[in-house]
Each structure stands twice: as C-alpha cells, then as structure tokens.
Coordinates of C-alpha atoms and ligand atoms in Angstrom, one line a residue:
X1 CA 48.5 39.4 0.3
X2 CA 49.6 37.1 3.1
X3 CA 52.2 38.1 5.6
X4 CA 53.9 34.8 4.8
X5 CA 53.4 32.2 2.1
X6 CA 51.6 29.8 4.5
X7 CA 48.7 32.3 4.9
X8 CA 47.5 31.6 1.5
X9 CA 47.9 27.9 1.8
X10 CA 44.5 26.7 2.4
X11 CA 42.0 24.1 3.3
X12 CA 41.3 23.5 -0.4
X13 CA 44.8 22.7 -1.6
X14 CA 45.0 26.0 -3.4
X15 CA 48.7 26.5 -2.6
X16 CA 49.6 23.3 -4.3
X17 CA 47.8 24.5 -7.3
X18 CA 49.5 27.9 -7.3
X19 CA 52.8 26.3 -6.8
X20 CA 52.2 24.0 -9.7
X21 CA 51.3 26.9 -11.9
X22 CA 54.3 28.7 -10.6
X23 CA 56.5 26.0 -12.0
X24 CA 56.5 27.8 -15.3
X25 CA 55.0 25.1 -17.4
X26 CA 54.0 27.1 -20.4
X27 CA 51.8 24.8 -22.3
X28 CA 50.1 27.0 -24.9
X29 CA 46.4 27.2 -24.5
X30 CA 43.9 27.7 -27.2
X31 CA 43.2 31.3 -26.3
X32 CA 41.3 32.8 -23.3
X33 CA 38.5 30.3 -23.3
X34 CA 40.1 27.4 -24.9
X35 CA 41.9 24.4 -23.5
X36 CA 42.6 23.7 -19.8
X37 CA 45.0 25.6 -17.6
X38 CA 48.7 24.8 -17.9
X39 CA 50.0 22.1 -15.7
X40 CA 46.6 20.5 -15.2
X41 CA 47.0 16.9 -14.5
X42 CA 50.7 17.1 -14.3
X43 CA 52.3 15.8 -11.1
X44 CA 54.9 18.3 -10.2
X45 CA 56.5 18.8 -6.8
X46 CA 54.6 21.3 -4.7
X47 CA 54.1 22.3 -1.2
X48 CA 55.7 24.6 1.4
X49 CA 59.3 24.3 0.3
X50 CA 58.5 25.1 -3.2
X51 CA 56.2 27.9 -2.2
X52 CA 58.9 29.3 0.1
X53 CA 61.5 29.0 -2.6
X54 CA 59.8 31.8 -4.5
X55 CA 59.1 33.8 -1.5
X56 CA 62.1 34.7 0.4
X57 CA 65.0 36.9 -0.7
X58 CA 65.2 38.9 -3.8
X59 CA 63.3 37.6 -6.7
X60 CA 65.2 36.4 -9.8
X61 CA 64.4 38.3 -12.9
X62 CA 62.7 36.5 -15.7
X63 CA 65.3 36.3 -18.5
X64 CA 62.6 35.7 -21.1
X65 CA 62.5 38.4 -23.8
X66 CA 59.1 40.0 -24.5
X67 CA 59.0 38.5 -28.0
X68 CA 59.5 35.0 -26.6
X69 CA 56.7 35.3 -24.1
X70 CA 53.4 33.6 -24.4
X71 CA 50.7 35.4 -26.4
X72 CA 47.9 33.5 -25.0
X73 CA 45.8 34.0 -21.8
X74 CA 45.7 31.0 -19.6
X75 CA 42.1 30.3 -18.4
X76 CA 42.5 30.9 -14.7
X77 CA 44.2 34.2 -15.3
X78 CA 41.7 35.2 -17.9
X79 CA 38.8 34.3 -15.5
X80 CA 40.3 36.5 -12.8
X81 CA 40.8 39.3 -15.3
X82 CA 37.1 39.0 -16.4
X83 CA 36.1 39.2 -12.7
X84 CA 38.1 42.4 -12.3
X85 CA 36.5 44.0 -15.4
X86 CA 33.1 43.0 -14.2
X87 CA 33.7 44.6 -10.8
X88 CA 35.0 47.7 -12.6
X89 CA 31.6 47.8 -14.4
X90 CA 29.7 47.6 -11.1
X91 CA 29.3 43.9 -10.5
X92 CA 29.6 42.2 -7.1
X93 CA 32.6 39.9 -7.1
X94 CA 30.9 37.1 -5.1
X95 CA 27.9 37.1 -7.3
X96 CA 29.8 37.4 -10.5
X97 CA 32.4 34.7 -9.8
X98 CA 30.4 31.5 -10.0
X99 CA 29.2 32.3 -13.6
X100 CA 32.7 33.2 -14.6
X101 CA 34.1 29.9 -13.3
X102 CA 31.3 28.0 -15.1
X103 CA 32.0 29.9 -18.3
X104 CA 35.7 29.0 -18.2
X105 CA 34.9 25.5 -17.1
X106 CA 37.1 25.8 -14.0
X107 CA 36.7 23.6 -11.0
X108 CA 38.6 22.2 -8.1
X109 CA 42.1 23.7 -7.8
X110 CA 41.8 25.7 -10.9
X111 CA 38.6 27.4 -9.6
X112 CA 40.4 28.0 -6.2
X113 CA 43.4 29.5 -8.0
X114 CA 41.2 31.8 -10.1
X115 CA 39.2 32.8 -7.0
X116 CA 42.3 33.7 -4.9
X117 CA 43.8 35.5 -7.8
X118 CA 40.7 37.6 -8.4
X119 CA 39.6 38.2 -4.8
X120 CA 43.1 38.7 -3.5
X121 CA 43.9 41.2 -6.3
X122 CA 40.8 43.2 -5.6
X123 CA 41.5 43.2 -1.8
X124 CA 45.1 44.3 -2.3
X125 CA 44.4 46.7 -5.1
X126 CA 45.3 49.8 -3.0
X127 CA 48.7 48.4 -2.2
X128 CA 49.4 47.1 -5.6
X129 CA 48.4 50.4 -7.2
X130 CA 51.1 52.1 -5.2
X131 CA 53.6 49.4 -6.3
X132 CA 52.6 49.7 -9.9
X133 CA 52.7 53.5 -10.0
X134 CA 56.2 53.3 -8.6
X135 CA 57.3 50.5 -11.0
X136 CA 55.7 52.2 -14.0
X137 CA 57.1 55.6 -13.1
X138 CA 53.8 57.2 -14.0
X139 CA 50.5 57.9 -12.3
X140 CA 47.8 55.3 -12.6
X141 CA 45.6 57.7 -14.5
X142 CA 48.1 57.3 -17.4
X143 CA 47.7 53.6 -17.5
X144 CA 44.8 52.1 -19.5
X145 CA 42.3 50.6 -17.1
X146 CA 42.4 47.1 -18.7
X147 CA 46.2 47.1 -18.6
X148 CA 46.1 48.3 -15.0
X149 CA 43.9 45.3 -14.1
X150 CA 46.3 43.0 -15.8
X151 CA 49.2 44.5 -13.9
X152 CA 47.3 44.2 -10.6
X153 CA 46.8 40.5 -11.3
X154 CA 50.5 40.2 -12.1
X155 CA 51.5 42.0 -8.9
X156 CA 49.3 39.7 -6.8
X157 CA 50.9 36.6 -8.4
X158 CA 54.4 38.0 -7.6
X159 CA 53.8 39.5 -4.2
X160 CA 50.7 37.8 -2.8
X161 CA 50.6 34.3 -4.2
X162 CA 54.3 33.6 -4.8
X163 CA 53.9 32.3 -8.2
X164 CA 57.4 31.9 -9.7
X165 CA 58.6 35.1 -11.4
X166 CA 58.9 33.8 -14.9
X167 CA 55.5 32.1 -14.8
X168 CA 53.8 35.3 -13.4
X169 CA 55.6 37.5 -15.9
X170 CA 54.9 35.3 -18.9
X171 CA 51.3 34.8 -18.1
X172 CA 50.7 38.5 -17.3
X173 CA 52.3 39.6 -20.6
X174 CA 50.3 36.9 -22.4
X175 CA 47.1 38.2 -20.8
X176 CA 48.0 41.8 -21.7
X177 CA 48.6 40.9 -25.3
X178 CA 45.3 39.2 -25.6
X179 CA 43.2 41.9 -23.9
X180 CA 45.1 45.1 -25.0
X181 CA 47.4 44.2 -27.9
X182 CA 51.1 43.6 -28.4
X183 CA 52.1 47.2 -27.5
X184 CA 50.6 46.7 -24.1
X185 CA 52.6 43.5 -23.7
X186 CA 55.9 45.3 -23.9
X187 CA 54.8 47.8 -21.3
X188 CA 53.5 45.1 -19.0
X189 CA 56.7 43.2 -19.4
X190 CA 58.8 46.2 -18.3
X191 CA 56.6 46.9 -15.3
X192 CA 56.5 43.2 -14.2
X193 CA 60.3 43.2 -14.4
X194 CA 60.4 46.2 -12.1
X195 CA 57.9 44.7 -9.7
X196 CA 59.9 41.5 -9.5
X197 CA 63.1 43.3 -8.5
X198 CA 61.8 43.7 -5.0
X199 CA 60.1 41.3 -2.6
X200 CA 57.1 42.2 -0.5
X201 CA 58.9 43.7 2.4
X202 CA 61.1 45.8 0.1
X203 CA 58.0 47.1 -1.7
X204 CA 56.4 48.0 1.7
X205 CA 59.5 50.0 2.6
X206 CA 59.4 51.7 -0.8
X207 CA 55.7 52.7 -1.0
X208 CA 54.1 52.8 2.4
X209 CA 54.3 56.4 3.6
X210 CA 56.0 56.7 7.0
X211 CA 54.3 57.7 10.2
X212 CA 51.8 54.9 10.9
X213 CA 48.7 57.1 10.5
X214 CA 45.6 56.4 8.5
X215 CA 47.3 57.1 5.1
X216 CA 50.2 54.8 6.0
X217 CA 48.0 52.0 7.3
X218 CA 45.7 52.5 4.3
X219 CA 48.5 51.7 1.9
X220 CA 50.1 49.0 4.0
X221 CA 46.8 47.1 4.6
X222 CA 45.2 48.2 1.3
X223 CA 42.2 50.1 2.8
X224 CA 41.0 53.5 1.8
X225 CA 42.1 56.1 4.3
X226 CA 38.5 57.1 5.3
X227 CA 37.8 53.4 6.1
X228 CA 40.9 53.2 8.3
X229 CA 39.8 56.3 10.1
X230 CA 36.2 55.0 10.5
X231 CA 37.4 51.6 11.8
X232 CA 39.7 53.3 14.3
X233 CA 36.7 55.4 15.6
X234 CA 34.6 52.3 15.8
X235 CA 37.1 50.4 17.9
X236 CA 37.2 53.3 20.3
X237 CA 33.5 54.1 20.1
X238 CA 32.4 50.5 20.9
X239 CA 34.9 50.3 23.8
X240 CA 36.9 47.6 22.1
X241 CA 40.1 49.7 22.3
X242 CA 41.5 52.5 24.4
X243 CA 43.8 55.3 23.2
X244 CA 46.7 53.1 24.4
X245 CA 45.6 49.9 22.5
X246 CA 43.8 51.2 19.5
X247 CA 46.8 51.2 17.1
X248 CA 47.5 47.5 17.7
X249 CA 43.8 46.6 17.6
X250 CA 43.4 48.6 14.3
X251 CA 46.3 46.8 12.7
X252 CA 44.9 43.4 13.8
X253 CA 41.5 44.4 12.4
X254 CA 42.9 45.6 9.0
X255 CA 44.9 42.3 8.7
X256 CA 41.8 40.3 9.5
X257 CA 39.9 42.1 6.8
X258 CA 42.4 40.8 4.3
X259 CA 42.2 37.2 5.3
X260 CA 39.7 35.3 3.2
X261 CA 37.0 34.1 5.6
X262 CA 36.5 30.4 6.2
X263 CA 33.2 29.0 4.8
X264 CA 30.6 28.4 7.5
X265 CA 27.3 26.6 7.0
X266 CA 24.2 27.0 9.2
X267 CA 21.9 24.0 9.8
X268 CA 18.4 25.5 9.8
X269 CA 16.7 24.2 13.0
X270 CA 14.1 21.5 12.3
X271 CA 15.4 21.1 8.7
X272 CA 19.0 20.0 9.2
X273 CA 21.5 19.6 12.0
X274 CA 25.2 20.1 12.8
X275 CA 25.5 16.3 12.9
X276 CA 24.1 16.0 9.4
X277 CA 26.4 18.6 8.0
X278 CA 29.5 17.2 9.6
X279 CA 28.6 13.8 8.2
X280 CA 27.8 15.1 4.7
X281 CA 30.7 17.6 4.2
X282 CA 34.4 18.0 5.0
X283 CA 33.4 20.0 8.1
X284 CA 33.7 20.3 11.8
X285 CA 31.2 21.8 14.3
X286 CA 31.6 25.5 14.9
X287 CA 33.0 26.5 18.3
X288 CA 31.0 29.7 18.2
X289 CA 27.6 29.0 16.8
X290 CA 25.4 26.2 18.1
X291 CA 23.9 25.9 14.6
X292 CA 27.1 26.1 12.6
X293 CA 29.9 24.0 11.0
X294 CA 33.1 25.2 9.5
X295 CA 34.1 23.7 6.1
X296 CA 37.6 22.4 5.8
X297 CA 37.3 22.2 2.1
X298 CA 35.0 21.3 -0.7
X299 CA 32.1 23.0 -2.5
X300 CA 29.2 23.9 -0.2
X301 CA 26.9 23.5 -3.2
X302 CA 27.7 19.8 -3.2
X303 CA 26.1 19.4 0.2
X304 CA 22.6 18.0 -0.2
X305 CA 21.2 20.0 2.8
X306 CA 22.5 23.2 1.2
X307 CA 21.1 22.4 -2.2
X308 CA 17.7 21.6 -0.7
X309 CA 17.5 24.8 1.4
X310 CA 17.7 23.0 4.7
X311 CA 21.2 24.5 5.4
X312 CA 23.0 27.5 3.9
X313 CA 26.4 29.2 3.8
X314 CA 26.3 31.9 6.5
X315 CA 28.8 33.8 8.7
X316 CA 28.8 32.6 12.3
X317 CA 28.1 36.2 13.4
X318 CA 24.8 36.3 11.5
X319 CA 23.9 32.9 13.0
X320 CA 24.5 34.2 16.5
X321 CA 22.4 37.3 15.9
X322 CA 19.4 35.4 14.7
X323 CA 19.7 33.0 17.7
X324 CA 20.0 36.0 20.1
X325 CA 16.8 37.6 18.9
X326 CA 15.0 34.3 19.2
X327 CA 16.2 33.9 22.7
X328 CA 15.3 37.3 24.1
X329 CA 12.7 37.3 26.7
X330 CA 9.2 38.4 25.5
X331 CA 6.2 39.1 27.7
X332 CA 3.6 36.3 27.9
X333 CA 0.7 36.8 25.5
X334 CA 2.8 38.5 22.8
X335 CA 1.5 37.5 19.3
X336 CA 2.9 34.3 17.8
X337 CA 4.2 36.3 14.8
X338 CA 7.8 37.3 14.1
X339 CA 9.0 39.8 11.5
X340 CA 12.2 40.3 9.5
X341 CA 11.9 43.8 8.1
X342 CA 14.9 43.8 5.8
X343 CA 15.1 40.2 4.7
X344 CA 16.9 40.1 1.3
X345 CA 18.4 37.7 0.3
X346 CA 17.1 35.8 3.3
X347 CA 20.1 34.4 5.2
X348 CA 18.9 35.5 8.7
X349 CA 15.3 35.0 7.8
X350 CA 16.2 31.3 7.1
X351 CA 17.4 30.9 10.7
X352 CA 14.8 33.2 12.3
X353 CA 12.0 31.5 10.5
X354 CA 13.1 28.0 11.5
X355 CA 13.4 29.1 15.1
X356 CA 10.0 30.8 14.9
X357 CA 8.4 27.5 13.6
X358 CA 10.1 25.6 16.4
X359 CA 8.7 28.1 18.9
X360 CA 5.2 27.8 17.4
X361 CA 5.2 31.2 15.6
X362 CA 4.9 32.5 12.0
X363 CA 7.5 34.6 10.2
X364 CA 6.8 37.5 7.8
X365 CA 9.8 38.5 5.8
X366 CA 9.7 41.9 4.1
X367 CA 12.0 43.1 1.4
X368 CA 11.6 46.2 -0.7
X369 CA 13.5 45.1 -3.8
X370 CA 11.4 42.7 -6.0
X371 CA 14.6 40.9 -7.1
X372 CA 15.8 40.4 -3.6
X373 CA 12.3 39.5 -2.4
X374 CA 12.4 36.7 -5.0
X375 CA 15.7 35.5 -3.6
X376 CA 14.1 35.4 -0.1
X377 CA 11.2 33.3 -1.5
X378 CA 13.7 30.9 -2.9
X379 CA 15.8 30.8 0.3
X380 CA 12.7 30.2 2.4
X381 CA 11.0 27.7 0.1
X382 CA 12.0 24.5 2.0
X383 CA 11.3 26.2 5.3
X384 CA 7.8 27.3 4.0
X385 CA 6.9 23.6 3.2
X386 CA 8.2 22.5 6.6
X387 CA 6.2 25.2 8.3
X388 CA 3.0 24.3 6.4
X389 CA 3.3 20.8 7.6
X390 CA 3.3 22.1 11.2
X391 CA 0.5 24.5 10.7
X392 CA 2.7 27.6 10.8
X393 CA 3.2 30.2 8.0
X394 CA 6.3 31.7 6.4
X395 CA 5.2 34.7 4.3
X396 CA 7.5 36.8 2.0
X397 CA 6.3 40.3 1.1
X398 CA 7.7 42.8 -1.4
X399 CA 7.1 46.0 0.6
X400 CA 8.7 49.0 2.1
X401 CA 9.5 48.2 5.7
X402 CA 9.2 51.9 6.6
X403 CA 5.5 51.6 6.2
X404 CA 4.9 48.4 8.0
X405 CA 4.8 49.8 11.5
X406 CA 1.9 52.1 10.5
X407 CA 0.1 49.3 8.6
X408 CA 0.4 46.7 11.3
X409 CA 1.0 48.3 14.7
X410 CA 1.9 46.2 17.6
X411 CA 1.4 43.0 15.6
X412 CA 4.7 41.1 16.2
X413 CA 6.5 39.6 19.2
X414 CA 10.0 39.8 17.6
X415 CA 11.3 42.0 14.9
X416 CA 14.7 42.0 13.2
X417 CA 15.9 45.1 11.5
X418 CA 19.0 44.0 9.6
X419 CA 19.5 47.4 8.2
X420 CA 21.0 48.4 4.8
X421 CA 24.4 49.7 5.7
X422 CA 27.9 50.3 4.3
X423 CA 29.0 46.8 5.0
X424 CA 32.3 47.9 6.5
X425 CA 32.2 44.9 8.7
X426 CA 32.1 42.4 5.9
X427 CA 35.2 43.6 3.9
X428 CA 36.7 40.1 4.0
X429 CA 33.7 38.7 2.2
X430 CA 33.1 41.5 -0.3
X431 CA 36.5 42.3 -1.7
X432 CA 35.4 45.3 -3.8
X433 CA 33.3 46.9 -1.1
X434 CA 36.1 49.0 0.4
X435 CA 36.8 50.6 -3.0
X436 CA 33.2 51.2 -3.9
X437 CA 31.9 52.7 -0.7
X438 CA 32.2 56.4 -0.1
X439 CA 32.2 58.3 3.1
X440 CA 29.0 60.0 1.9
X441 CA 27.2 56.6 1.9
X442 CA 27.2 56.7 5.7
X443 CA 25.1 59.9 5.8
X444 CA 23.0 58.8 2.9
X445 CA 21.9 55.6 4.7
X446 CA 21.2 57.3 8.0
X447 CA 17.6 58.4 7.4
X448 CA 16.6 55.0 6.0
X449 CA 18.2 53.2 9.0
X450 CA 16.3 55.4 11.5
X451 CA 13.0 55.1 9.6
X452 CA 13.3 51.3 9.5
X453 CA 14.0 51.1 13.2
X454 CA 11.2 53.5 14.1
X455 CA 8.8 51.4 12.0
X456 CA 10.0 48.2 13.8
X457 CA 9.3 49.9 17.1
X458 CA 5.8 50.6 16.0
X459 CA 5.3 47.1 14.6
X460 CA 6.3 45.3 17.8
X461 CA 3.7 44.5 20.5
X462 CA 4.1 45.7 24.1
X463 CA 6.6 43.3 25.8
X464 CA 8.1 42.3 22.4
X465 CA 11.6 42.9 21.2
X466 CA 13.4 44.4 18.3
X467 CA 16.9 43.5 17.2
X468 CA 18.7 46.2 15.2
X469 CA 21.7 44.8 13.3
X470 CA 24.2 46.0 10.8
X471 CA 27.2 44.3 9.1
X472 CA 29.1 47.5 9.9
X473 CA 30.7 48.7 13.1
X474 CA 30.6 52.3 12.0
X475 CA 29.4 54.4 14.9
X476 CA 27.1 56.4 12.8
X477 CA 25.2 53.3 11.6
X478 CA 25.1 51.5 14.9
X479 CA 25.0 53.2 18.3
X480 CA 24.0 56.7 16.9
X481 CA 21.0 55.2 15.1
X482 CA 19.7 53.3 18.1
X483 CA 20.3 56.1 20.7
X484 CA 18.7 58.7 18.3
X485 CA 15.6 56.7 17.6
X486 CA 15.1 55.4 21.2
X487 CA 15.5 58.8 22.8
X488 CA 12.5 60.2 20.9
X489 CA 10.2 57.6 22.5
X490 CA 8.9 56.8 25.9
X491 CA 7.6 53.3 25.1
X492 CA 10.9 51.5 24.5
X493 CA 14.1 50.7 26.4
X494 CA 17.5 49.3 25.3
X495 CA 18.3 46.0 26.9
X496 CA 21.7 44.5 27.5
X497 CA 22.1 42.0 24.6
X498 CA 25.4 40.4 25.7
X499 CA 23.9 37.6 27.7
X500 CA 22.1 36.3 24.6
X501 CA 25.4 35.5 22.9
X502 CA 26.7 32.1 24.0
X503 CA 29.0 29.9 22.0
X504 CA 28.3 26.3 20.9
X505 CA 29.2 25.0 24.3
X506 CA 26.9 27.4 26.0
X507 CA 29.6 29.7 27.4
X508 CA 29.3 33.5 27.1
X509 CA 31.0 34.8 24.0
X510 CA 33.9 37.0 25.2
X511 CA 34.9 40.4 23.9
X512 CA 31.4 41.7 23.1
X513 CA 32.1 45.2 24.6
X514 CA 30.8 47.1 27.6
X515 CA 27.1 46.7 26.6
X516 CA 24.3 47.2 26.3
X517 CA 25.2 46.7 22.6
X518 CA 27.1 43.8 21.1
X519 CA 29.8 44.3 18.5
X520 CA 31.5 41.3 16.9
X521 CA 34.9 41.7 15.2
X522 CA 36.8 39.7 12.6
X523 CA 40.1 39.9 14.5
X524 CA 38.5 38.8 17.8
X525 CA 35.6 36.5 16.9
X526 CA 36.5 35.4 13.4
X527 CA 33.1 36.7 12.3
X528 CA 32.0 39.7 10.2
X529 CA 32.0 42.9 12.3
X530 CA 28.3 42.6 13.1
X531 CA 26.5 45.0 15.4
X532 CA 23.4 44.1 17.4
X533 CA 21.2 46.1 19.7
X534 CA 18.2 44.8 21.6
X535 CA 15.3 47.1 22.2
X536 CA 12.2 46.1 24.2
X537 CA 8.7 47.7 24.0
X538 CA 7.4 48.5 27.4
X539 CA 4.2 46.9 28.5
Ligands
LIG1 C1 21.7 44.0 5.1 S1 20.6 43.5 4.0 C2 19.7 42.3 4.8 C3 20.4 41.0 4.8 C4 19.5 39.8 5.3 N1 18.9 40.1 6.6 C5 20.2 38.5 5.3 O1 20.6 38.0 6.3 O2 20.3 37.9 4.2 C6 19.4 44.8 3.9 C7 18.2 44.6 3.0 O3 17.3 45.6 3.3 C8 16.6 45.9 2.0 N2 16.0 47.2 2.2 C9 16.4 48.4 1.9 N3 15.5 49.3 2.1 C10 14.4 48.7 2.6 C11 13.1 49.1 3.0 N4 12.7 50.3 2.9 N5 12.2 48.1 3.3 C12 12.6 46.8 3.3 N6 13.8 46.4 3.0 C13 14.7 47.3 2.6 C14 17.8 45.8 1.0 O4 17.3 45.7 -0.3 C15 18.6 44.6 1.5 O5 18.1 43.5 0.9

C-alpha cells in the first residue's frame, strides 16, 4: 500500500491500467478463465488526476445493490486470487505467478495489474486483516479462508491501488460469488461497503494500536511483530542506528520492505555487457553495480542475453557480493579453483563463475537439493560452454556442503557460503516470506549455517578467502555465526570487507557499517539487506 497514489505508479504503466479498470467498466466476462479483462483495448482517460480522484477524501459508497453486482470473476482478479490460494497452500509467490499469468493469458498491463494486486495484497495482508476484522465486526478465524483472501484483494484495490470504489466492490463481490457462492457475495458486499467508508489514513487511525512500539509498527507497516523486533535489533547490532536514530531508521526500513523492488539485470562478465543490456532493453546502467542495469520497464525474459543465460535478473546487492569475493586479495600460489558451497538456484554462481573464468580459474558449484542443483545446471549452462572454450571448467555437484571441507581440504582459493537463512532481508522480493517465517526458524538454521561456514574454512587453501553471506540482517544469522565459528579456530582471521564494495563509478559504497562486516539495506542502498563477511585463512 503506497503512502500516496504515485508510489504505485510505475515504470510499466501499471497505474494507467489500474485507473482504467477503476473506471468501472463492467463488461461481463465469460467466467474466471474466459474472455479478456474488462476495459482491455478501450481508451479511457487515465493518469495522475484520475488516480488521485479516487484517492483523497472520503470514498463515495457504491450505490449498487448486491443483487445487481457482477457474478463473474474478472481474469486479473481471479489470477491474483489464485496466487493467494497457492501461497496459502505453501507455494512461493514469485515462482507461482508466471504460470498463473500464462494460464490466464495475461500480459502487458493486465499482467502488471494482476501482479501488483497479488503481491501488494500479500505484502499488506497484516494491515488489511486488521481493517477487515474491524469492518466485518468479527475475528478473522470466523471468516472462511477463501472469502478472507477475496476481501484482502478488495481491501488492496480500495486502499492500496485506488481502484474506484464501485469497480473494486463489484469485482470483489463477483469474485466472492464465483469462488464461495452467492451467500458469500452478500457478506463481502457488506464488508466492502464498510471498508470503503474510510480512506487509508482513517483506517490507520482506527486500527493501528497507539504507542509506536513493535505491535503498532507491525500493523502500520504490515510486518509480524517479531520481524519488527528483529529488524530493530539488526539496525542497532550492525551499527546502522543508535538508540536515538533507530526508530526513524526502522520506519524507513519497514517502508522500503513494502516497496516493490525495481528489476535489475546482471551482465555476466565475458558473456554479456552493460552496454549490450542497455541497447537491448528499456534499461539504464546501475549506479551501484559495475555489472548491472536497471530496467525501466518491459519483460526481462524478452531480452536475448537473459534468455540465453548470458545475463540474468539479479539484485544489485547480490552482484556486489560476488564481485567483492572475486576482488579480495589471495596469496600467490593459491589453487585456480573457486567454490560456491550453497549455489541453488545459481544467481551468484553465475557471476562468480564468470569472474573465475576471467581470472583463469574453475568454479565448483555445490547444492544439496537435487531440484535446485538442476536449476544451477541450467543457470550455468551458457557459462559452462564459454568456460570450455577457454579451457576452464564449471562443475555443478549435488552434494552436502557440510562434507566438502573434509572431502577436499585446502583445495580452493575462494569460497562463497551464501547460507540458507530466513530471508528477512529480501521481504520486498518475497511477499509471503514475512508471514511464513517463524522466530524458531532462526534457531533451527543456526547449526547448518555454522557447519557450512566451518566446512568452507576447511576447504579453502592457506592464503585463500571465504565470503559468508546471507540475505538476512538478523544478528543471529550474521555476526553471531561468523564470530562463533572463527573464535574456535586459530588458522583464520576476519578481514574488513568494506573496501571491496565500490559502486559502478569506482567510488566506495557509503553506509556499509563500522566494519569489518558489510551490511546492505533496502532503505539505504536500494538492495536486499545482504550481509557479507570476509574471512582469510592464514598462511
Ligand atoms: C540462500 S540460497 C543460495 C542462493 C544462491 N547463492 C544464489 O545466489 O542463487 C541457499 C542454498 O543453500 C542450499 N543448501 C542448504 N543446505 C545445504 C547444504 N548442506 N549443502 C549445500 N547447499 C545447501 C539451499 O538448498 C539453497 O539452495
């Protein structure tokens, strides 16, 4: 849910699409999967004025009687609903969405609308649930889960996307009727009317508990309370904030978590280039990553270099990490072998392997899950052919990284441990993660993270380096893991990693913390909240 309507207005023209749908054109569709979305191809006025018109001031109630509402589900809404049900059954939204869009034959603006409706609703679920409970006058446990998902989608249209009230209400009731029957339609109609009686600010005043603590921030910014508490501790623990500044930093971070990330591409060195991507896509060079571009719009899958595995969609933070490890100083005579110990699905291995080949080294990518190892093979296929041509080797192994240190001691010059973690630093990208993760996950992952790092320390040759990374800033997954493992050994030292992080113009990246570790932040760097520690094996 944006703070103002313009937040949602995007690089892809999605606002225009939403506004068009918000016009209330109610062309009947042929059921959930039939026909095209209403308004498609019609030229209706759209844009900021129109979007704002529905946004400011009290909303007008929809005068349509329930019996006169549509009884069909419009395809973009049905697609978003299907996504929510898939997520409720355990699916990952970002993996599920492409198939849903294909099944509903949605592309362009319609796909963008369905995506924002689905992802935005999932992100803002915590806040909308508070609104719905209030508007329905009953606890959520007394609302059928399917109907609750329909209501969440309706709430996002009203409060987060500024779809006109009558269109949002009509389509939400139609969807409810299709998925849960006419009786549900009446209930949904009543709740939507109540939701539409207040605007966003009024709902905030009504449902956000006072006090500004974790509970209050959790509802306001739609994060579980334990995540708010953990992020606060992370800001303090990494030295990003002090007691005096942490409240403002935390709010900025929580807000950034709710901003859909821009799409970045990485040009794998030797296979593609920033210039190629800028010429081939609606993109501009990244200011942060020397290997990256930022898409202004369009489908990354339409870019030839991406389709061919020479470039890929990748957060700038991940790009910087791979570059940092490749840059770190290694003692002369270290083996010409690099290792990615937790490679699936292969994003960082794609960059690290390309940099290894450039440096005259081989890459071994290890992944324990056979399915994810297969994804790594696919990701690295083009790189493998490129390496073969230069007499280098890219190898993908399905294996347990915890055993590699013992199997191949002191065999590698550079090792990346991109450890399995809670992903609390990538909440922008994985909208359901905040609701699925539990505080107990942190403790459950701790032994695995420590064992993988210990194995990496064994696998690296004297004078070689290990990069330990997570896409979580949680103190227990980052600093505690590194300090715990390193303090048990006499043959390694932690090195200040900050100087390895320079932007596309070669300038030091600001705001990395007090060292020796690096912590990136969405609200500071525009990246996922990636953590990186550099450890060197003594000679
Ligand atoms: C954070 S992800 C890595 C992301 C990857 N580096 C990328 O950039 O695409 C962590 C990966 O570690 C894998 N993993 C978990 N336990 C492992 C183990 N014991 N050995 C090797 N890989 C493991 C997980 O299956 C997961 O694919």
